[in-house]
């Protein structure tokens, strides 16, 4: 925690909030009903109840997260200056901030008519506090003085993947070469594999998108935003949503049609991410008649016609002209892996462990 003032931890979260959902929703209700109370009462009630429940079940294996005041975070973000917004989701904005001499990221939630920011905030606390992986954005602390807690993460000073692909690009931007894209794919695959196999119950991310992949000052890719994440219950093979939610174009067909979601749905979304990395194109284009043409369908058509090179990102095509033999093999294998990941049949998709292994091999040794 270099640069962050040492203080007593707010609490040390672990899997208990997932294993004991009544605790999470008790806290959720307390936060929701705090609008008419002053700050001190909100802190006393929410913090006391949360701390008591966590201490009673604490297994000693999770790292503590720190407590910050609302005023500290207001100053750190220059009163939540919109010029400091790094990325945003359905119910939050992530700000570049400077807290006690250290750059950090501040995640501030806001309710809207469609989504419950309270629940999504708690999901981010529950899941992010359990993570110990170099490719998952680290949670540092939070503030309970506000109706919806405000979260503090490590800094992501080098931008988001969406900017690298679609712009506006970060300053001092270098050509986005195939090696860079392989590295990002490998790092995010490692993070997803960790979620799927690194816990007693698999965690499905459910939220793979360009704005959920951020970069630290060393350009290490970081997976971010657990708003939709779920743990698959013991004895079950999937979770079921009455109303599927996600970014169209990234979500698997079986999830849209049945509401069933498991690890292979994350694999599908990751396959789409690979195709975006390879082509540099958006999930869909709109023709003059207003019809949408999805990237996945266009990719399949080009593969059938043996013309995939026509939609490969021009930066990669230029590389192919210089290092044709080696890069051609890499691109071909990259495409083949992506196609396996987006197979219509979930059974035909590889696991994220297998995907991560193949990408590590590709990045380190070539295909």
Tab-separated table of C-alpha atoms in Angstrom:
chain	number	residue	atom	x	y	z
A	1	UNK	CA	0.000	0.000	0.000
A	2	UNK	CA	2.854	2.369	-0.758
A	3	UNK	CA	1.711	5.978	-0.569
A	4	UNK	CA	-1.613	5.155	1.127
A	5	UNK	CA	-1.805	6.160	4.780
A	6	UNK	CA	-1.924	3.146	7.069
A	7	UNK	CA	-5.153	2.789	8.988
A	8	UNK	CA	-7.254	0.062	10.527
A	9	UNK	CA	-8.799	-2.125	7.841
A	10	UNK	CA	-12.488	-1.618	7.208
A	11	UNK	CA	-12.989	-5.362	7.015
A	12	UNK	CA	-11.452	-8.439	5.493
A	13	UNK	CA	-13.927	-9.918	3.037
A	14	UNK	CA	-13.889	-13.536	2.008
A	15	UNK	CA	-16.171	-16.040	0.425
A	16	UNK	CA	-18.520	-15.764	3.399
A	17	UNK	CA	-20.677	-13.192	1.630
A	18	UNK	CA	-21.168	-15.649	-1.178
A	19	UNK	CA	-21.617	-18.633	1.134
A	20	UNK	CA	-23.974	-16.627	3.389
A	21	UNK	CA	-26.058	-14.460	1.022
A	22	UNK	CA	-28.336	-13.323	3.859
A	23	UNK	CA	-25.422	-11.255	5.133
A	24	UNK	CA	-24.950	-9.541	1.773
A	25	UNK	CA	-28.619	-8.707	1.346
A	26	UNK	CA	-28.947	-7.563	4.966
A	27	UNK	CA	-26.130	-5.112	4.274
A	28	UNK	CA	-27.736	-4.195	0.962
A	29	UNK	CA	-30.998	-3.336	2.682
A	30	UNK	CA	-29.230	-1.281	5.314
A	31	UNK	CA	-27.449	0.777	2.680
A	32	UNK	CA	-30.589	1.263	0.608
A	33	UNK	CA	-32.573	2.631	3.534
A	34	UNK	CA	-29.908	5.042	4.711
A	35	UNK	CA	-30.926	7.990	2.552
A	36	UNK	CA	-32.715	9.849	5.370
A	37	UNK	CA	-29.998	9.295	7.950
A	38	UNK	CA	-26.921	11.347	8.504
A	39	UNK	CA	-23.454	10.158	7.631
A	40	UNK	CA	-22.449	9.071	11.116
A	41	UNK	CA	-25.495	6.864	11.636
A	42	UNK	CA	-25.015	5.336	8.200
A	43	UNK	CA	-21.404	4.460	9.008
A	44	UNK	CA	-22.222	3.144	12.474
A	45	UNK	CA	-25.037	0.909	11.313
A	46	UNK	CA	-23.674	-0.309	8.007
A	47	UNK	CA	-20.095	-0.611	9.183
A	48	UNK	CA	-20.968	-2.191	12.541
A	49	UNK	CA	-23.333	-4.773	11.088
A	50	UNK	CA	-20.996	-5.627	8.243
A	51	UNK	CA	-17.953	-5.861	10.497
A	52	UNK	CA	-19.692	-8.020	13.101
A	53	UNK	CA	-20.907	-10.475	10.503
A	54	UNK	CA	-17.545	-10.672	8.793
A	55	UNK	CA	-15.550	-11.107	12.001
A	56	UNK	CA	-17.808	-13.933	13.109
A	57	UNK	CA	-17.085	-15.850	9.910
A	58	UNK	CA	-13.608	-14.573	8.978
A	59	UNK	CA	-11.322	-17.396	7.851
A	60	UNK	CA	-8.134	-15.335	8.017
A	61	UNK	CA	-7.203	-15.971	4.414
A	62	UNK	CA	-8.331	-12.754	2.741
A	63	UNK	CA	-6.491	-9.480	2.598
A	64	UNK	CA	-8.049	-6.503	4.390
A	65	UNK	CA	-9.390	-3.518	2.525
A	66	UNK	CA	-9.059	0.016	3.855
A	67	UNK	CA	-11.645	2.588	4.846
A	68	UNK	CA	-11.717	6.060	3.277
A	69	UNK	CA	-13.920	9.045	3.985
A	70	UNK	CA	-16.241	10.612	1.451
A	71	UNK	CA	-14.286	13.849	1.723
A	72	UNK	CA	-10.977	12.093	0.954
A	73	UNK	CA	-12.380	10.606	-2.223
A	74	UNK	CA	-14.031	13.845	-3.231
A	75	UNK	CA	-10.661	15.578	-3.018
A	76	UNK	CA	-8.868	12.679	-4.723
A	77	UNK	CA	-11.161	12.928	-7.767
A	78	UNK	CA	-11.353	16.742	-7.816
A	79	UNK	CA	-15.027	16.521	-6.859
A	80	UNK	CA	-15.589	13.680	-9.313
A	81	UNK	CA	-14.439	15.711	-12.273
A	82	UNK	CA	-15.836	14.142	-15.438
A	83	UNK	CA	-12.542	14.881	-17.177
A	84	UNK	CA	-11.050	12.198	-14.954
A	85	UNK	CA	-13.419	9.415	-16.000
A	86	UNK	CA	-11.377	6.489	-17.325
A	87	UNK	CA	-14.258	4.184	-18.221
A	88	UNK	CA	-17.888	3.645	-17.286
A	89	UNK	CA	-20.503	0.923	-17.110
A	90	UNK	CA	-24.267	0.702	-16.774
A	91	UNK	CA	-24.272	2.130	-13.236
A	92	UNK	CA	-20.775	3.410	-12.475
A	93	UNK	CA	-17.932	5.650	-13.531
A	94	UNK	CA	-14.273	4.873	-12.870
A	95	UNK	CA	-12.150	7.945	-12.141
A	96	UNK	CA	-8.434	8.560	-12.234
A	97	UNK	CA	-7.598	9.877	-8.776
A	98	UNK	CA	-4.675	10.794	-6.532
A	99	UNK	CA	-5.024	9.634	-2.940
A	100	UNK	CA	-2.395	10.347	-0.267
A	101	UNK	CA	0.351	10.776	-2.825
A	102	UNK	CA	-0.532	7.700	-4.827
A	103	UNK	CA	-2.461	7.344	-8.104
A	104	UNK	CA	-5.568	5.177	-7.711
A	105	UNK	CA	-8.865	4.472	-9.470
A	106	UNK	CA	-12.177	5.383	-7.818
A	107	UNK	CA	-15.392	3.555	-8.754
A	108	UNK	CA	-18.532	5.575	-8.044
A	109	UNK	CA	-21.996	4.067	-8.513
A	110	UNK	CA	-25.255	5.717	-9.412
A	111	UNK	CA	-28.658	4.094	-9.639
A	112	UNK	CA	-30.736	4.214	-12.765
A	113	UNK	CA	-34.231	3.014	-13.628
A	114	UNK	CA	-33.079	-0.299	-15.105
A	115	UNK	CA	-30.244	-1.648	-12.940
A	116	UNK	CA	-29.648	-1.929	-9.203
A	117	UNK	CA	-26.366	-0.177	-8.441
A	118	UNK	CA	-26.464	-1.259	-4.785
A	119	UNK	CA	-26.411	-4.926	-5.624
A	120	UNK	CA	-23.751	-4.484	-8.301
A	121	UNK	CA	-21.568	-2.484	-5.934
A	122	UNK	CA	-21.708	-5.221	-3.319
A	123	UNK	CA	-20.865	-7.812	-5.953
A	124	UNK	CA	-17.757	-5.841	-6.821
A	125	UNK	CA	-16.739	-5.743	-3.150
A	126	UNK	CA	-17.499	-9.425	-2.578
A	127	UNK	CA	-15.610	-10.719	-5.596
A	128	UNK	CA	-12.807	-8.174	-5.951
A	129	UNK	CA	-11.839	-8.600	-2.283
A	130	UNK	CA	-11.167	-12.292	-2.906
A	131	UNK	CA	-8.876	-11.799	-5.862
A	132	UNK	CA	-5.141	-12.299	-5.749
A	133	UNK	CA	-4.064	-12.284	-9.388
A	134	UNK	CA	-1.789	-9.976	-11.337
A	135	UNK	CA	-4.326	-9.634	-14.161
A	136	UNK	CA	-7.328	-8.678	-12.019
A	137	UNK	CA	-7.632	-5.088	-10.837
A	138	UNK	CA	-6.813	-4.960	-7.111
A	139	UNK	CA	-9.337	-3.531	-4.649
A	140	UNK	CA	-7.625	-1.253	-2.106
A	141	UNK	CA	-10.527	0.036	-0.039
A	142	UNK	CA	-13.926	1.685	0.040
A	143	UNK	CA	-16.079	4.367	1.646
A	144	UNK	CA	-19.286	3.470	3.525
A	145	UNK	CA	-20.339	7.073	4.230
A	146	UNK	CA	-22.359	7.316	1.036
A	147	UNK	CA	-25.671	5.594	0.292
A	148	UNK	CA	-23.830	3.379	-2.170
A	149	UNK	CA	-20.240	2.559	-1.152
A	150	UNK	CA	-17.494	4.128	-3.271
A	151	UNK	CA	-14.650	1.735	-4.155
A	152	UNK	CA	-10.916	2.394	-4.500
A	153	UNK	CA	-8.777	0.255	-6.818
A	154	UNK	CA	-5.187	0.305	-7.981
A	155	UNK	CA	-4.288	2.788	-10.708
A	156	UNK	CA	-4.873	2.101	-14.405
A	157	UNK	CA	-2.843	4.902	-15.914
A	158	UNK	CA	-2.312	3.349	-19.352
A	159	UNK	CA	-5.891	3.367	-20.556
A	160	UNK	CA	-8.508	0.813	-21.561
A	161	UNK	CA	-8.577	-1.733	-24.378
A	162	UNK	CA	-11.443	0.037	-26.137
A	163	UNK	CA	-9.200	3.058	-26.721
A	164	UNK	CA	-6.342	0.971	-28.092
A	165	UNK	CA	-8.640	-0.606	-30.666
A	166	UNK	CA	-11.235	2.036	-31.495
A	167	UNK	CA	-9.682	5.252	-30.100
A	168	UNK	CA	-9.176	7.852	-28.892
A	169	UNK	CA	-5.772	6.312	-28.356
A	170	UNK	CA	-3.603	7.084	-25.324
A	171	UNK	CA	-0.788	9.607	-25.677
A	172	UNK	CA	2.543	8.299	-26.969
A	173	UNK	CA	0.605	5.483	-28.623
A	174	UNK	CA	2.705	2.894	-30.443
A	175	UNK	CA	1.430	0.626	-33.234
A	176	UNK	CA	-0.845	-2.050	-31.756
A	177	UNK	CA	1.150	-5.035	-32.984
A	178	UNK	CA	0.179	-8.706	-33.002
A	179	UNK	CA	2.582	-9.410	-30.127
A	180	UNK	CA	0.824	-6.801	-27.987
A	181	UNK	CA	-2.559	-8.329	-28.776
A	182	UNK	CA	-1.312	-11.819	-27.953
A	183	UNK	CA	-0.021	-10.593	-24.617
A	184	UNK	CA	-3.365	-9.005	-23.729
A	185	UNK	CA	-5.255	-12.130	-24.782
A	186	UNK	CA	-2.918	-14.316	-22.723
A	187	UNK	CA	-3.240	-12.131	-19.618
A	188	UNK	CA	-7.039	-11.961	-19.711
A	189	UNK	CA	-7.234	-15.699	-20.412
A	190	UNK	CA	-5.092	-16.277	-17.310
A	191	UNK	CA	-7.481	-14.145	-15.240
A	192	UNK	CA	-10.584	-15.983	-16.474
A	193	UNK	CA	-8.971	-19.397	-15.945
A	194	UNK	CA	-8.195	-18.319	-12.371
A	195	UNK	CA	-11.856	-17.429	-11.801
A	196	UNK	CA	-13.020	-20.752	-13.207
A	197	UNK	CA	-10.702	-23.069	-11.278
A	198	UNK	CA	-9.084	-21.070	-8.474
A	199	UNK	CA	-11.974	-21.180	-6.008
A	200	UNK	CA	-14.062	-23.890	-4.311
A	201	UNK	CA	-16.931	-22.920	-6.597
A	202	UNK	CA	-16.291	-21.646	-10.144
A	203	UNK	CA	-16.801	-17.927	-10.645
A	204	UNK	CA	-18.240	-16.883	-14.002
A	205	UNK	CA	-17.414	-13.333	-15.000
A	206	UNK	CA	-20.342	-12.695	-17.401
A	207	UNK	CA	-19.078	-9.253	-18.353
A	208	UNK	CA	-16.253	-9.534	-20.887
A	209	UNK	CA	-16.093	-6.353	-22.942
A	210	UNK	CA	-13.479	-3.898	-24.158
A	211	UNK	CA	-14.168	-1.389	-21.380
A	212	UNK	CA	-13.603	-4.062	-18.707
A	213	UNK	CA	-9.958	-4.528	-19.679
A	214	UNK	CA	-7.648	-1.850	-18.299
A	215	UNK	CA	-3.876	-1.316	-18.251
A	216	UNK	CA	-1.544	-0.290	-15.450
A	217	UNK	CA	1.555	1.851	-15.877
A	218	UNK	CA	3.521	-1.192	-17.063
A	219	UNK	CA	0.847	-1.994	-19.665
A	220	UNK	CA	-0.238	-5.142	-17.828
A	221	UNK	CA	-3.841	-6.031	-18.687
A	222	UNK	CA	-6.289	-6.026	-15.771
A	223	UNK	CA	-9.773	-7.546	-15.746
A	224	UNK	CA	-12.257	-5.255	-14.013
A	225	UNK	CA	-15.955	-4.928	-13.083
A	226	UNK	CA	-17.551	-7.859	-11.248
A	227	UNK	CA	-21.025	-6.334	-11.478
A	228	UNK	CA	-22.502	-9.387	-13.182
A	229	UNK	CA	-20.254	-12.108	-11.739
A	230	UNK	CA	-21.707	-15.195	-10.056
A	231	UNK	CA	-20.451	-18.269	-8.245
A	232	UNK	CA	-21.931	-21.499	-9.565
A	233	UNK	CA	-23.693	-23.184	-6.610
A	234	UNK	CA	-22.465	-26.496	-5.226
A	235	UNK	CA	-23.872	-29.410	-7.170
A	236	UNK	CA	-24.909	-27.232	-10.105
A	237	UNK	CA	-23.375	-26.921	-13.562
A	238	UNK	CA	-24.645	-23.429	-14.309
A	239	UNK	CA	-26.510	-20.427	-12.950
A	240	UNK	CA	-29.848	-19.368	-14.421
A	241	UNK	CA	-30.996	-15.812	-15.105
A	242	UNK	CA	-34.661	-15.066	-15.681
A	243	UNK	CA	-33.592	-12.166	-17.894
A	244	UNK	CA	-30.206	-12.536	-19.645
A	245	UNK	CA	-28.001	-9.474	-19.371
A	246	UNK	CA	-24.813	-8.528	-21.179
A	247	UNK	CA	-23.380	-6.894	-24.274
A	248	UNK	CA	-25.026	-8.262	-27.418
A	249	UNK	CA	-22.388	-9.712	-29.675
A	250	UNK	CA	-20.371	-10.942	-26.692
A	251	UNK	CA	-22.978	-13.211	-25.079
A	252	UNK	CA	-23.346	-16.887	-26.018
A	253	UNK	CA	-26.440	-17.995	-27.928
A	254	UNK	CA	-27.490	-20.579	-25.339
A	255	UNK	CA	-27.487	-17.919	-22.620
A	256	UNK	CA	-29.754	-15.658	-24.667
A	257	UNK	CA	-32.207	-18.483	-25.406
A	258	UNK	CA	-32.236	-20.336	-22.065
A	259	UNK	CA	-30.804	-17.990	-19.426
A	260	UNK	CA	-28.297	-20.708	-18.470
A	261	UNK	CA	-24.742	-19.500	-17.899
A	262	UNK	CA	-21.585	-21.458	-17.097
A	263	UNK	CA	-17.854	-21.301	-17.773
A	264	UNK	CA	-18.278	-22.107	-21.463
A	265	UNK	CA	-20.308	-18.909	-21.887
A	266	UNK	CA	-17.282	-16.954	-20.654
A	267	UNK	CA	-15.213	-18.889	-23.200
A	268	UNK	CA	-17.581	-17.786	-25.974
A	269	UNK	CA	-17.289	-14.140	-24.927
A	270	UNK	CA	-13.530	-14.472	-24.812
A	271	UNK	CA	-13.566	-15.881	-28.356
A	272	UNK	CA	-15.394	-12.780	-29.538
A	273	UNK	CA	-12.753	-10.683	-27.774
A	274	UNK	CA	-10.056	-12.550	-29.747
A	275	UNK	CA	-11.837	-11.722	-33.000
A	276	UNK	CA	-12.048	-8.046	-32.041
A	277	UNK	CA	-8.324	-8.071	-31.233
A	278	UNK	CA	-7.544	-9.620	-34.617
A	279	UNK	CA	-9.795	-7.463	-36.758
A	280	UNK	CA	-9.824	-4.186	-34.849
A	281	UNK	CA	-13.499	-3.926	-35.778
A	282	UNK	CA	-16.579	-3.178	-33.706
A	283	UNK	CA	-19.085	-5.843	-32.705
A	284	UNK	CA	-21.419	-4.778	-35.485
A	285	UNK	CA	-21.751	-2.370	-38.374
A	286	UNK	CA	-24.913	-0.684	-39.611
A	287	UNK	CA	-25.699	-0.483	-43.309
A	288	UNK	CA	-27.625	2.241	-45.124
A	289	UNK	CA	-30.931	0.467	-44.431
A	290	UNK	CA	-30.203	0.536	-40.704
A	291	UNK	CA	-29.594	-3.204	-40.438
A	292	UNK	CA	-26.907	-4.521	-38.098
A	293	UNK	CA	-24.207	-6.864	-39.385
A	294	UNK	CA	-22.532	-8.716	-36.530
A	295	UNK	CA	-18.784	-9.206	-36.505
A	296	UNK	CA	-19.067	-12.906	-35.677
A	297	UNK	CA	-21.262	-13.567	-38.711
A	298	UNK	CA	-18.926	-11.635	-40.990
A	299	UNK	CA	-15.927	-13.547	-39.653
A	300	UNK	CA	-17.620	-16.893	-40.302
A	301	UNK	CA	-18.483	-15.819	-43.844
A	302	UNK	CA	-14.903	-14.761	-44.577
A	303	UNK	CA	-13.550	-18.008	-43.147
A	304	UNK	CA	-15.911	-20.016	-45.362
A	305	UNK	CA	-14.721	-18.024	-48.386
A	306	UNK	CA	-11.069	-18.275	-47.300
A	307	UNK	CA	-10.827	-14.470	-47.246
A	308	UNK	CA	-10.319	-13.808	-43.533
A	309	UNK	CA	-7.187	-11.780	-44.267
A	310	UNK	CA	-9.463	-9.115	-45.756
A	311	UNK	CA	-10.863	-8.193	-42.342
A	312	UNK	CA	-7.651	-8.544	-40.337
A	313	UNK	CA	-6.603	-5.246	-38.754
A	314	UNK	CA	-4.453	-3.235	-41.236
A	315	UNK	CA	-1.690	-2.940	-38.619
A	316	UNK	CA	-1.409	-6.734	-38.506
A	317	UNK	CA	-1.626	-6.985	-42.298
A	318	UNK	CA	1.348	-4.648	-42.538
A	319	UNK	CA	3.257	-6.922	-40.161
A	320	UNK	CA	2.417	-9.881	-42.393
A	321	UNK	CA	4.044	-8.144	-45.323
A	322	UNK	CA	7.284	-7.762	-43.355
A	323	UNK	CA	7.386	-11.114	-41.535
A	324	UNK	CA	5.070	-13.177	-43.660
A	325	UNK	CA	5.861	-16.771	-42.722
A	326	UNK	CA	6.066	-16.443	-38.929
A	327	UNK	CA	3.202	-13.997	-38.522
A	328	UNK	CA	0.953	-15.873	-40.938
A	329	UNK	CA	1.170	-18.955	-38.729
A	330	UNK	CA	0.422	-16.925	-35.625
A	331	UNK	CA	-2.617	-15.246	-37.166
A	332	UNK	CA	-3.939	-18.542	-38.528
A	333	UNK	CA	-3.629	-20.248	-35.141
A	334	UNK	CA	-5.134	-17.189	-33.431
A	335	UNK	CA	-8.142	-17.415	-35.755
A	336	UNK	CA	-8.522	-21.157	-35.211
A	337	UNK	CA	-8.510	-20.727	-31.435
A	338	UNK	CA	-11.063	-17.916	-31.619
A	339	UNK	CA	-13.350	-20.011	-33.822
A	340	UNK	CA	-13.190	-22.909	-31.361
A	341	UNK	CA	-14.141	-20.566	-28.541
A	342	UNK	CA	-17.235	-19.301	-30.371
A	343	UNK	CA	-18.488	-22.742	-31.403
A	344	UNK	CA	-22.274	-22.988	-31.413
A	345	UNK	CA	-22.039	-26.070	-29.204
A	346	UNK	CA	-20.702	-25.297	-25.728
A	347	UNK	CA	-19.264	-28.812	-25.552
A	348	UNK	CA	-17.017	-28.057	-28.537
A	349	UNK	CA	-15.467	-25.028	-26.852
A	350	UNK	CA	-12.167	-25.441	-25.008
A	351	UNK	CA	-11.840	-24.628	-21.308
A	352	UNK	CA	-10.226	-21.363	-20.298
A	353	UNK	CA	-7.325	-23.397	-18.898
A	354	UNK	CA	-6.678	-24.821	-22.374
A	355	UNK	CA	-7.130	-21.423	-24.005
A	356	UNK	CA	-4.669	-19.822	-21.592
A	357	UNK	CA	-2.095	-22.565	-22.229
A	358	UNK	CA	-2.306	-22.116	-25.998
A	359	UNK	CA	-1.988	-18.362	-25.756
A	360	UNK	CA	0.994	-18.605	-23.404
A	361	UNK	CA	2.685	-20.890	-25.889
A	362	UNK	CA	1.876	-18.524	-28.720
A	363	UNK	CA	3.188	-15.478	-26.897
A	364	UNK	CA	6.381	-17.044	-25.577
A	365	UNK	CA	7.427	-19.490	-28.259
A	366	UNK	CA	5.273	-18.906	-31.321
A	367	UNK	CA	2.662	-21.393	-32.478
